Amino acid sequence: NHKQNDALGYFIWARIQLALAGKMPLTGDHFKLLGQLFDYLRTIRCWQDYDAGHWEEHSAQHASSLGPCLAATQAFKQLMKQEGYPLAPCKDDTLDLLEKSLLNQLDLILPDETKMPEEHARDADSALVFLCYPLQIVTEQVGLSIINRLRKLMGDIAMCRYRKDSYWCKDYKDKVGDDPTKHFTDEELKERDALLQPGEEAQWCLFDPMVSAYYGKLYQKSGNNAYLMLQQFFFARALAAITGDDCEFGPWMCCEAYYLTKGEW
C-alpha cells in the first residue's frame, strides 16, 4: 500500500515554507498546483480516508497523515495573509473545510496514532513526533502526551517506529532480504510479523534529535529548566548513536537505524 496522504501534505507544507521565507516565491504554475492538491484532499475527504501512513503498511486512519495535511492548510492560509492573495486557487471553502474537518478528526484520535480500523489501533508511534516538530500543529498538552508515549518505544540506542514492528527485525537481511522498495501484501506482512520477538524491533535514529528539538522549543517558550534537561538528554542520545571504530561501515557515521544481526546491533 503506497497511498500516503502524509506525503502530499509534507510536499505542500515544505513548498509553502520556502515561499513564506522568501526563498522560493510561488509562481503561477506552483500556485495553481497547490490549489489543485488542496481540492484533491477535499475530494478524497482526507480527514476520513484510510492510507498507508508513514510506514507504508496497513490501511488505517493515521493521525500522522492528517497532521501534515492540516499543517499545509494552515501554512497556506498564513501565506495568503502574508502576501495579500485575495483568492485561493481552489474552491472558495476548501481551505476552511479542510482545516475544520482535520482539526475535528485529530481531536478524536490524538494522542493515539490510529483508532480505526480497530485491528490496527496503535497508541504510540514515532511518526507522531513530526506533528510536534517541525509541523508544530498540536497544543503543548497534546504534544507532551505524544512525547511521553514515545518512551514506550525507546531502546538502548534509538527508538523503534512502533512496538511489534517487524521491519528490519532480528536477522532481517537473511530472512527477508534487503530490497528497500519491496511492497508487502497483507499476507506477507503477517508472515514477516511472525519473525519478530519482543524487543527485537529495529531502532531508528531520526526520532531522538526531533524530540530534542521539540523540548528545546518548549524551553525557549517557557524557560522551564526541566525542558532544557530533556532537550539535552535526547540530544545526547542522538550523538551517542553516531558509529564508533567497531562499526563495519566506519566511525563517525550518522546511521538511519540499528538492527540486530547475529546477536549484535
PDB file of C-alpha atoms in Angstrom:
ATOM      1  CA  ASN A   1       0.000   0.000   0.000  1.00  0.00           C
ATOM      2  CA  HIS A   2       1.766   3.142  -1.210  1.00  0.00           C
ATOM      3  CA  LYS A   3      -1.139   5.536  -0.716  1.00  0.00           C
ATOM      4  CA  GLN A   4       0.301   8.248   1.520  1.00  0.00           C
ATOM      5  CA  ASN A   5      -1.689  11.404   2.173  1.00  0.00           C
ATOM      6  CA  ASP A   6       1.069  12.480   4.562  1.00  0.00           C
ATOM      7  CA  ALA A   7       3.498  12.715   1.631  1.00  0.00           C
ATOM      8  CA  LEU A   8       1.178  15.125  -0.185  1.00  0.00           C
ATOM      9  CA  GLY A   9       0.782  17.169   2.977  1.00  0.00           C
ATOM     10  CA  TYR A  10       4.543  17.365   3.530  1.00  0.00           C
ATOM     11  CA  PHE A  11       5.174  18.379  -0.080  1.00  0.00           C
ATOM     12  CA  ILE A  12       2.648  21.214   0.114  1.00  0.00           C
ATOM     13  CA  TRP A  13       3.837  22.325   3.561  1.00  0.00           C
ATOM     14  CA  ALA A  14       7.515  22.317   2.572  1.00  0.00           C
ATOM     15  CA  ARG A  15       6.838  24.272  -0.629  1.00  0.00           C
ATOM     16  CA  ILE A  16       4.899  26.871   1.340  1.00  0.00           C
ATOM     17  CA  GLN A  17       7.715  27.201   3.902  1.00  0.00           C
ATOM     18  CA  LEU A  18      10.037  28.228   1.077  1.00  0.00           C
ATOM     19  CA  ALA A  19       7.527  30.841  -0.042  1.00  0.00           C
ATOM     20  CA  LEU A  20       6.914  32.134   3.492  1.00  0.00           C
ATOM     21  CA  ALA A  21      10.656  32.591   3.977  1.00  0.00           C
ATOM     22  CA  GLY A  22      11.037  34.392   0.666  1.00  0.00           C
ATOM     23  CA  LYS A  23      13.389  31.710  -0.641  1.00  0.00           C
ATOM     24  CA  MET A  24      11.171  30.463  -3.459  1.00  0.00           C
ATOM     25  CA  PRO A  25       8.102  32.607  -4.142  1.00  0.00           C
ATOM     26  CA  LEU A  26       5.089  30.807  -5.577  1.00  0.00           C
ATOM     27  CA  THR A  27       4.909  31.070  -9.354  1.00  0.00           C
ATOM     28  CA  GLY A  28       1.644  30.857 -11.254  1.00  0.00           C
ATOM     29  CA  ASP A  29       2.137  27.164 -12.044  1.00  0.00           C
ATOM     30  CA  HIS A  30       3.040  26.247  -8.469  1.00  0.00           C
ATOM     31  CA  PHE A  31       0.197  28.386  -7.106  1.00  0.00           C
ATOM     32  CA  LYS A  32      -2.251  26.539  -9.353  1.00  0.00           C
ATOM     33  CA  LEU A  33      -0.779  23.139  -8.460  1.00  0.00           C
ATOM     34  CA  LEU A  34      -1.183  23.699  -4.722  1.00  0.00           C
ATOM     35  CA  GLY A  35      -4.790  24.699  -5.244  1.00  0.00           C
ATOM     36  CA  GLN A  36      -5.418  21.503  -7.199  1.00  0.00           C
ATOM     37  CA  LEU A  37      -3.807  19.425  -4.438  1.00  0.00           C
ATOM     38  CA  PHE A  38      -5.973  21.061  -1.772  1.00  0.00           C
ATOM     39  CA  ASP A  39      -9.088  20.323  -3.834  1.00  0.00           C
ATOM     40  CA  TYR A  40      -7.866  16.737  -4.265  1.00  0.00           C
ATOM     41  CA  LEU A  41      -7.502  16.328  -0.489  1.00  0.00           C
ATOM     42  CA  ARG A  42     -11.018  17.672  -0.157  1.00  0.00           C
ATOM     43  CA  THR A  43     -12.402  15.341  -2.825  1.00  0.00           C
ATOM     44  CA  ILE A  44     -10.994  12.209  -1.174  1.00  0.00           C
ATOM     45  CA  ARG A  45     -12.139  13.511   2.252  1.00  0.00           C
ATOM     46  CA  CYS A  46      -8.630  13.056   3.581  1.00  0.00           C
ATOM     47  CA  TRP A  47      -9.851  13.523   7.160  1.00  0.00           C
ATOM     48  CA  GLN A  48     -11.757  10.218   6.834  1.00  0.00           C
ATOM     49  CA  ASP A  49      -9.520   8.451   4.334  1.00  0.00           C
ATOM     50  CA  TYR A  50      -7.554   5.297   5.098  1.00  0.00           C
ATOM     51  CA  ASP A  51      -3.984   5.480   3.812  1.00  0.00           C
ATOM     52  CA  ALA A  52      -0.730   3.580   4.364  1.00  0.00           C
ATOM     53  CA  GLY A  53       0.756   6.147   6.727  1.00  0.00           C
ATOM     54  CA  HIS A  54       4.429   6.963   7.196  1.00  0.00           C
ATOM     55  CA  TRP A  55       5.480   3.320   7.161  1.00  0.00           C
ATOM     56  CA  GLU A  56       3.541   2.251   4.034  1.00  0.00           C
ATOM     57  CA  GLU A  57       1.894  -0.692   5.714  1.00  0.00           C
ATOM     58  CA  HIS A  58      -1.685  -1.299   6.882  1.00  0.00           C
ATOM     59  CA  SER A  59      -4.505   0.926   5.628  1.00  0.00           C
ATOM     60  CA  ALA A  60      -5.878   2.940   8.526  1.00  0.00           C
ATOM     61  CA  GLN A  61      -6.830   6.434   9.610  1.00  0.00           C
ATOM     62  CA  HIS A  62      -3.411   7.743  10.681  1.00  0.00           C
ATOM     63  CA  ALA A  63      -3.125  10.872  12.800  1.00  0.00           C
ATOM     64  CA  SER A  64       0.386  11.236  11.390  1.00  0.00           C
ATOM     65  CA  SER A  65      -1.155  11.559   7.911  1.00  0.00           C
ATOM     66  CA  LEU A  66      -3.828  14.039   8.962  1.00  0.00           C
ATOM     67  CA  GLY A  67      -1.249  16.287  10.648  1.00  0.00           C
ATOM     68  CA  PRO A  68       0.774  17.218   7.543  1.00  0.00           C
ATOM     69  CA  CYS A  69      -2.431  17.975   5.611  1.00  0.00           C
ATOM     70  CA  LEU A  70      -3.555  20.299   8.418  1.00  0.00           C
ATOM     71  CA  ALA A  71      -0.129  21.945   8.617  1.00  0.00           C
ATOM     72  CA  ALA A  72      -0.173  22.540   4.854  1.00  0.00           C
ATOM     73  CA  THR A  73      -3.651  24.074   5.003  1.00  0.00           C
ATOM     74  CA  GLN A  74      -2.797  26.401   7.856  1.00  0.00           C
ATOM     75  CA  ALA A  75       0.521  27.375   6.263  1.00  0.00           C
ATOM     76  CA  PHE A  76      -1.215  28.298   3.003  1.00  0.00           C
ATOM     77  CA  LYS A  77      -3.680  30.470   4.880  1.00  0.00           C
ATOM     78  CA  GLN A  78      -0.721  32.171   6.524  1.00  0.00           C
ATOM     79  CA  LEU A  79       0.936  32.713   3.153  1.00  0.00           C
ATOM     80  CA  MET A  80      -2.230  34.215   1.673  1.00  0.00           C
ATOM     81  CA  LYS A  81      -2.395  36.698   4.521  1.00  0.00           C
ATOM     82  CA  GLN A  82       1.330  37.497   4.324  1.00  0.00           C
ATOM     83  CA  GLU A  83       1.327  38.045   0.565  1.00  0.00           C
ATOM     84  CA  GLY A  84      -2.130  39.605   0.340  1.00  0.00           C
ATOM     85  CA  TYR A  85      -3.577  36.997  -2.024  1.00  0.00           C
ATOM     86  CA  PRO A  86      -7.271  37.903  -2.468  1.00  0.00           C
ATOM     87  CA  LEU A  87      -8.386  34.413  -3.565  1.00  0.00           C
ATOM     88  CA  ALA A  88      -7.127  30.876  -3.034  1.00  0.00           C
ATOM     89  CA  PRO A  89      -6.504  28.791  -6.194  1.00  0.00           C
ATOM     90  CA  CYS A  90      -9.121  26.251  -5.129  1.00  0.00           C
ATOM     91  CA  LYS A  91     -12.820  26.160  -4.330  1.00  0.00           C
ATOM     92  CA  ASP A  92     -13.854  29.040  -2.085  1.00  0.00           C
ATOM     93  CA  ASP A  93     -14.492  26.942   1.013  1.00  0.00           C
ATOM     94  CA  THR A  94     -11.856  24.222   0.521  1.00  0.00           C
ATOM     95  CA  LEU A  95      -9.260  25.567   2.956  1.00  0.00           C
ATOM     96  CA  ASP A  96     -11.810  26.245   5.705  1.00  0.00           C
ATOM     97  CA  LEU A  97     -13.427  22.833   5.215  1.00  0.00           C
ATOM     98  CA  LEU A  98     -10.061  21.052   5.325  1.00  0.00           C
ATOM     99  CA  GLU A  99      -8.909  22.895   8.431  1.00  0.00           C
ATOM    100  CA  LYS A 100     -12.140  22.333  10.363  1.00  0.00           C
ATOM    101  CA  SER A 101     -12.506  18.680   9.377  1.00  0.00           C
ATOM    102  CA  LEU A 102      -8.860  17.795  10.039  1.00  0.00           C
ATOM    103  CA  LEU A 103      -8.854  19.532  13.418  1.00  0.00           C
ATOM    104  CA  ASN A 104     -12.042  17.736  14.469  1.00  0.00           C
ATOM    105  CA  GLN A 105     -10.697  14.338  13.419  1.00  0.00           C
ATOM    106  CA  LEU A 106      -7.334  14.862  15.103  1.00  0.00           C
ATOM    107  CA  ASP A 107      -9.161  15.783  18.309  1.00  0.00           C
ATOM    108  CA  LEU A 108     -10.828  12.362  18.160  1.00  0.00           C
ATOM    109  CA  ILE A 109      -7.609  10.397  17.537  1.00  0.00           C
ATOM    110  CA  LEU A 110      -4.702  12.101  19.291  1.00  0.00           C
ATOM    111  CA  PRO A 111      -2.552  11.298  21.165  1.00  0.00           C
ATOM    112  CA  ASP A 112      -3.102   7.879  19.528  1.00  0.00           C
ATOM    113  CA  GLU A 113      -1.770   7.217  16.046  1.00  0.00           C
ATOM    114  CA  THR A 114      -4.696   5.083  14.866  1.00  0.00           C
ATOM    115  CA  LYS A 115      -8.087   4.084  16.261  1.00  0.00           C
ATOM    116  CA  MET A 116      -9.755   2.812  13.079  1.00  0.00           C
ATOM    117  CA  PRO A 117      -9.902   0.096  11.990  1.00  0.00           C
ATOM    118  CA  GLU A 118      -9.721  -1.447  15.441  1.00  0.00           C
ATOM    119  CA  GLU A 119      -7.393  -4.275  14.388  1.00  0.00           C
ATOM    120  CA  HIS A 120      -4.747  -1.680  13.530  1.00  0.00           C
ATOM    121  CA  ALA A 121      -5.267   0.594  16.559  1.00  0.00           C
ATOM    122  CA  ARG A 122      -1.973   1.969  17.890  1.00  0.00           C
ATOM    123  CA  ASP A 123      -1.454   4.264  20.872  1.00  0.00           C
ATOM    124  CA  ALA A 124       2.257   5.046  20.383  1.00  0.00           C
ATOM    125  CA  ASP A 125       4.027   5.649  17.098  1.00  0.00           C
ATOM    126  CA  SER A 126       7.190   7.616  16.406  1.00  0.00           C
ATOM    127  CA  ALA A 127       5.615   9.147  13.289  1.00  0.00           C
ATOM    128  CA  LEU A 128       3.605  11.400  15.600  1.00  0.00           C
ATOM    129  CA  VAL A 129       6.731  13.317  16.646  1.00  0.00           C
ATOM    130  CA  PHE A 130       6.501  15.163  13.296  1.00  0.00           C
ATOM    131  CA  LEU A 131       3.254  16.784  14.482  1.00  0.00           C
ATOM    132  CA  CYS A 132       5.167  18.192  17.455  1.00  0.00           C
ATOM    133  CA  TYR A 133       8.229  19.207  15.447  1.00  0.00           C
ATOM    134  CA  PRO A 134       8.690  20.504  12.831  1.00  0.00           C
ATOM    135  CA  LEU A 135       4.981  20.852  11.948  1.00  0.00           C
ATOM    136  CA  GLN A 136       4.056  22.281  15.374  1.00  0.00           C
ATOM    137  CA  ILE A 137       0.309  21.815  14.885  1.00  0.00           C
ATOM    138  CA  VAL A 138      -0.606  20.314  18.285  1.00  0.00           C
ATOM    139  CA  THR A 139      -1.097  22.036  21.603  1.00  0.00           C
ATOM    140  CA  GLU A 140       1.607  21.729  24.246  1.00  0.00           C
ATOM    141  CA  GLN A 141      -0.619  19.386  26.264  1.00  0.00           C
ATOM    142  CA  VAL A 142      -1.175  17.037  23.336  1.00  0.00           C
ATOM    143  CA  GLY A 143       2.458  17.300  22.249  1.00  0.00           C
ATOM    144  CA  LEU A 144       3.698  16.255  25.673  1.00  0.00           C
ATOM    145  CA  SER A 145       1.242  13.339  25.709  1.00  0.00           C
ATOM    146  CA  ILE A 146       2.629  12.179  22.360  1.00  0.00           C
ATOM    147  CA  ILE A 147       6.241  12.505  23.521  1.00  0.00           C
ATOM    148  CA  ASN A 148       5.560  10.736  26.819  1.00  0.00           C
ATOM    149  CA  ARG A 149       4.126   7.773  24.929  1.00  0.00           C
ATOM    150  CA  LEU A 150       7.299   7.592  22.825  1.00  0.00           C
ATOM    151  CA  ARG A 151       9.080   6.389  25.947  1.00  0.00           C
ATOM    152  CA  LYS A 152       7.453   3.025  25.263  1.00  0.00           C
ATOM    153  CA  LEU A 153       9.414   2.952  22.013  1.00  0.00           C
ATOM    154  CA  MET A 154      12.832   3.895  23.374  1.00  0.00           C
ATOM    155  CA  GLY A 155      15.621   1.379  23.052  1.00  0.00           C
ATOM    156  CA  ASP A 156      19.181   1.494  24.351  1.00  0.00           C
ATOM    157  CA  ILE A 157      20.349   3.148  21.113  1.00  0.00           C
ATOM    158  CA  ALA A 158      17.389   4.869  19.455  1.00  0.00           C
ATOM    159  CA  MET A 159      13.617   4.370  19.028  1.00  0.00           C
ATOM    160  CA  CYS A 160      11.556   1.797  17.218  1.00  0.00           C
ATOM    161  CA  ARG A 161       8.839   3.021  14.888  1.00  0.00           C
ATOM    162  CA  TYR A 162       6.197   1.238  16.961  1.00  0.00           C
ATOM    163  CA  ARG A 163       6.142  -1.879  19.113  1.00  0.00           C
ATOM    164  CA  LYS A 164       5.694  -5.162  17.228  1.00  0.00           C
ATOM    165  CA  ASP A 165       7.225  -3.567  14.130  1.00  0.00           C
ATOM    166  CA  SER A 166       8.840  -6.381  12.166  1.00  0.00           C
ATOM    167  CA  TYR A 167      10.561  -4.203   9.538  1.00  0.00           C
ATOM    168  CA  TRP A 168      14.314  -4.862   9.882  1.00  0.00           C
ATOM    169  CA  CYS A 169      13.775  -7.105  12.900  1.00  0.00           C
ATOM    170  CA  LYS A 170      16.480  -9.560  14.005  1.00  0.00           C
ATOM    171  CA  ASP A 171      18.467 -11.075  11.095  1.00  0.00           C
ATOM    172  CA  TYR A 172      16.111  -9.355   8.654  1.00  0.00           C
ATOM    173  CA  LYS A 173      18.511  -9.410   5.723  1.00  0.00           C
ATOM    174  CA  ASP A 174      18.926 -13.190   5.962  1.00  0.00           C
ATOM    175  CA  LYS A 175      15.243 -13.951   6.470  1.00  0.00           C
ATOM    176  CA  VAL A 176      13.536 -11.330   4.303  1.00  0.00           C
ATOM    177  CA  GLY A 177      16.149  -9.664   2.093  1.00  0.00           C
ATOM    178  CA  ASP A 178      17.348  -6.087   1.824  1.00  0.00           C
ATOM    179  CA  ASP A 179      15.266  -4.639  -1.013  1.00  0.00           C
ATOM    180  CA  PRO A 180      14.141  -1.211   0.340  1.00  0.00           C
ATOM    181  CA  THR A 181      11.451  -0.902  -2.346  1.00  0.00           C
ATOM    182  CA  LYS A 182       9.743  -4.230  -1.685  1.00  0.00           C
ATOM    183  CA  HIS A 183       5.977  -3.992  -1.351  1.00  0.00           C
ATOM    184  CA  PHE A 184       4.425  -6.311   1.247  1.00  0.00           C
ATOM    185  CA  THR A 185       0.906  -7.644   0.837  1.00  0.00           C
ATOM    186  CA  ASP A 186      -1.198  -8.087   3.967  1.00  0.00           C
ATOM    187  CA  GLU A 187      -0.383 -11.806   3.975  1.00  0.00           C
ATOM    188  CA  GLU A 188       3.341 -11.118   3.578  1.00  0.00           C
ATOM    189  CA  LEU A 189       3.173  -8.646   6.451  1.00  0.00           C
ATOM    190  CA  LYS A 190       1.678 -11.370   8.662  1.00  0.00           C
ATOM    191  CA  GLU A 191       4.495 -13.727   7.697  1.00  0.00           C
ATOM    192  CA  ARG A 192       7.074 -11.033   8.405  1.00  0.00           C
ATOM    193  CA  ASP A 193       5.463 -10.170  11.753  1.00  0.00           C
ATOM    194  CA  ALA A 194       5.774 -13.818  12.787  1.00  0.00           C
ATOM    195  CA  LEU A 195       9.579 -13.425  12.692  1.00  0.00           C
ATOM    196  CA  LEU A 196       9.586 -10.787  15.426  1.00  0.00           C
ATOM    197  CA  GLN A 197      10.343 -11.377  19.079  1.00  0.00           C
ATOM    198  CA  PRO A 198       9.516  -8.589  21.593  1.00  0.00           C
ATOM    199  CA  GLY A 199      12.385  -6.123  21.968  1.00  0.00           C
ATOM    200  CA  GLU A 200      13.965  -7.053  18.634  1.00  0.00           C
ATOM    201  CA  GLU A 201      12.448  -4.165  16.675  1.00  0.00           C
ATOM    202  CA  ALA A 202      14.903  -2.053  14.686  1.00  0.00           C
ATOM    203  CA  GLN A 203      15.871   1.202  16.384  1.00  0.00           C
ATOM    204  CA  TRP A 204      15.719   4.283  14.152  1.00  0.00           C
ATOM    205  CA  CYS A 205      17.943   7.301  14.720  1.00  0.00           C
ATOM    206  CA  LEU A 206      15.864  10.204  13.393  1.00  0.00           C
ATOM    207  CA  PHE A 207      13.471  10.485  16.313  1.00  0.00           C
ATOM    208  CA  ASP A 208      15.734  11.382  19.257  1.00  0.00           C
ATOM    209  CA  PRO A 209      17.048  14.596  17.632  1.00  0.00           C
ATOM    210  CA  MET A 210      13.484  15.628  16.751  1.00  0.00           C
ATOM    211  CA  VAL A 211      12.310  15.064  20.325  1.00  0.00           C
ATOM    212  CA  SER A 212      15.333  17.059  21.481  1.00  0.00           C
ATOM    213  CA  ALA A 213      14.384  19.932  19.173  1.00  0.00           C
ATOM    214  CA  TYR A 214      10.792  19.853  20.428  1.00  0.00           C
ATOM    215  CA  TYR A 215      11.866  20.096  24.057  1.00  0.00           C
ATOM    216  CA  GLY A 216      14.209  22.901  23.014  1.00  0.00           C
ATOM    217  CA  LYS A 217      11.262  24.806  21.543  1.00  0.00           C
ATOM    218  CA  LEU A 218       9.303  24.299  24.756  1.00  0.00           C
ATOM    219  CA  TYR A 219      12.257  25.581  26.798  1.00  0.00           C
ATOM    220  CA  GLN A 220      12.604  28.681  24.622  1.00  0.00           C
ATOM    221  CA  LYS A 221       8.927  29.395  25.112  1.00  0.00           C
ATOM    222  CA  SER A 222       8.652  28.713  28.843  1.00  0.00           C
ATOM    223  CA  GLY A 223      12.147  28.927  30.347  1.00  0.00           C
ATOM    224  CA  ASN A 224      11.355  25.701  32.224  1.00  0.00           C
ATOM    225  CA  ASN A 225      14.665  24.021  33.113  1.00  0.00           C
ATOM    226  CA  ALA A 226      13.022  20.592  33.066  1.00  0.00           C
ATOM    227  CA  TYR A 227      12.527  21.016  29.311  1.00  0.00           C
ATOM    228  CA  LEU A 228      16.164  22.057  28.909  1.00  0.00           C
ATOM    229  CA  MET A 229      17.339  18.909  30.696  1.00  0.00           C
ATOM    230  CA  LEU A 230      15.151  16.733  28.477  1.00  0.00           C
ATOM    231  CA  GLN A 231      16.404  18.568  25.391  1.00  0.00           C
ATOM    232  CA  GLN A 232      19.983  17.786  26.427  1.00  0.00           C
ATOM    233  CA  PHE A 233      19.127  14.164  27.285  1.00  0.00           C
ATOM    234  CA  PHE A 234      17.659  13.369  23.867  1.00  0.00           C
ATOM    235  CA  PHE A 235      20.425  15.331  22.129  1.00  0.00           C
ATOM    236  CA  ALA A 236      22.979  13.175  23.978  1.00  0.00           C
ATOM    237  CA  ARG A 237      21.147  10.042  22.828  1.00  0.00           C
ATOM    238  CA  ALA A 238      21.271  11.295  19.246  1.00  0.00           C
ATOM    239  CA  LEU A 239      25.024  11.894  19.481  1.00  0.00           C
ATOM    240  CA  ALA A 240      25.578   8.500  21.092  1.00  0.00           C
ATOM    241  CA  ALA A 241      24.043   6.809  18.042  1.00  0.00           C
ATOM    242  CA  ILE A 242      26.944   8.001  15.851  1.00  0.00           C
ATOM    243  CA  THR A 243      29.066   4.988  14.903  1.00  0.00           C
ATOM    244  CA  GLY A 244      32.340   4.115  16.613  1.00  0.00           C
ATOM    245  CA  ASP A 245      35.524   2.415  15.489  1.00  0.00           C
ATOM    246  CA  ASP A 246      33.890  -1.014  15.729  1.00  0.00           C
ATOM    247  CA  CYS A 247      31.302  -0.259  13.020  1.00  0.00           C
ATOM    248  CA  GLU A 248      31.805  -2.182   9.777  1.00  0.00           C
ATOM    249  CA  PHE A 249      30.952   0.966   7.813  1.00  0.00           C
ATOM    250  CA  GLY A 250      33.456   3.102   9.691  1.00  0.00           C
ATOM    251  CA  PRO A 251      33.374   5.590  12.572  1.00  0.00           C
ATOM    252  CA  TRP A 252      31.551   8.939  12.750  1.00  0.00           C
ATOM    253  CA  MET A 253      28.643   7.815  10.595  1.00  0.00           C
ATOM    254  CA  CYS A 254      25.076   9.011  11.186  1.00  0.00           C
ATOM    255  CA  CYS A 255      23.023   5.842  10.882  1.00  0.00           C
ATOM    256  CA  GLU A 256      19.477   5.575   9.640  1.00  0.00           C
ATOM    257  CA  ALA A 257      18.852   2.690  12.029  1.00  0.00           C
ATOM    258  CA  TYR A 258      20.363  -0.154  14.040  1.00  0.00           C
ATOM    259  CA  TYR A 259      19.059  -3.707  13.757  1.00  0.00           C
ATOM    260  CA  LEU A 260      20.047  -6.997  15.351  1.00  0.00           C
ATOM    261  CA  THR A 261      22.148  -9.317  13.234  1.00  0.00           C
ATOM    262  CA  LYS A 262      23.995 -12.354  14.547  1.00  0.00           C
ATOM    263  CA  GLY A 263      23.217 -11.158  18.079  1.00  0.00           C
ATOM    264  CA  GLU A 264      24.737  -7.692  17.699  1.00  0.00           C
ATOM    265  CA  TRP A 265      23.247  -4.275  16.890  1.00  0.00           C
TER     266      TRP A 265
END
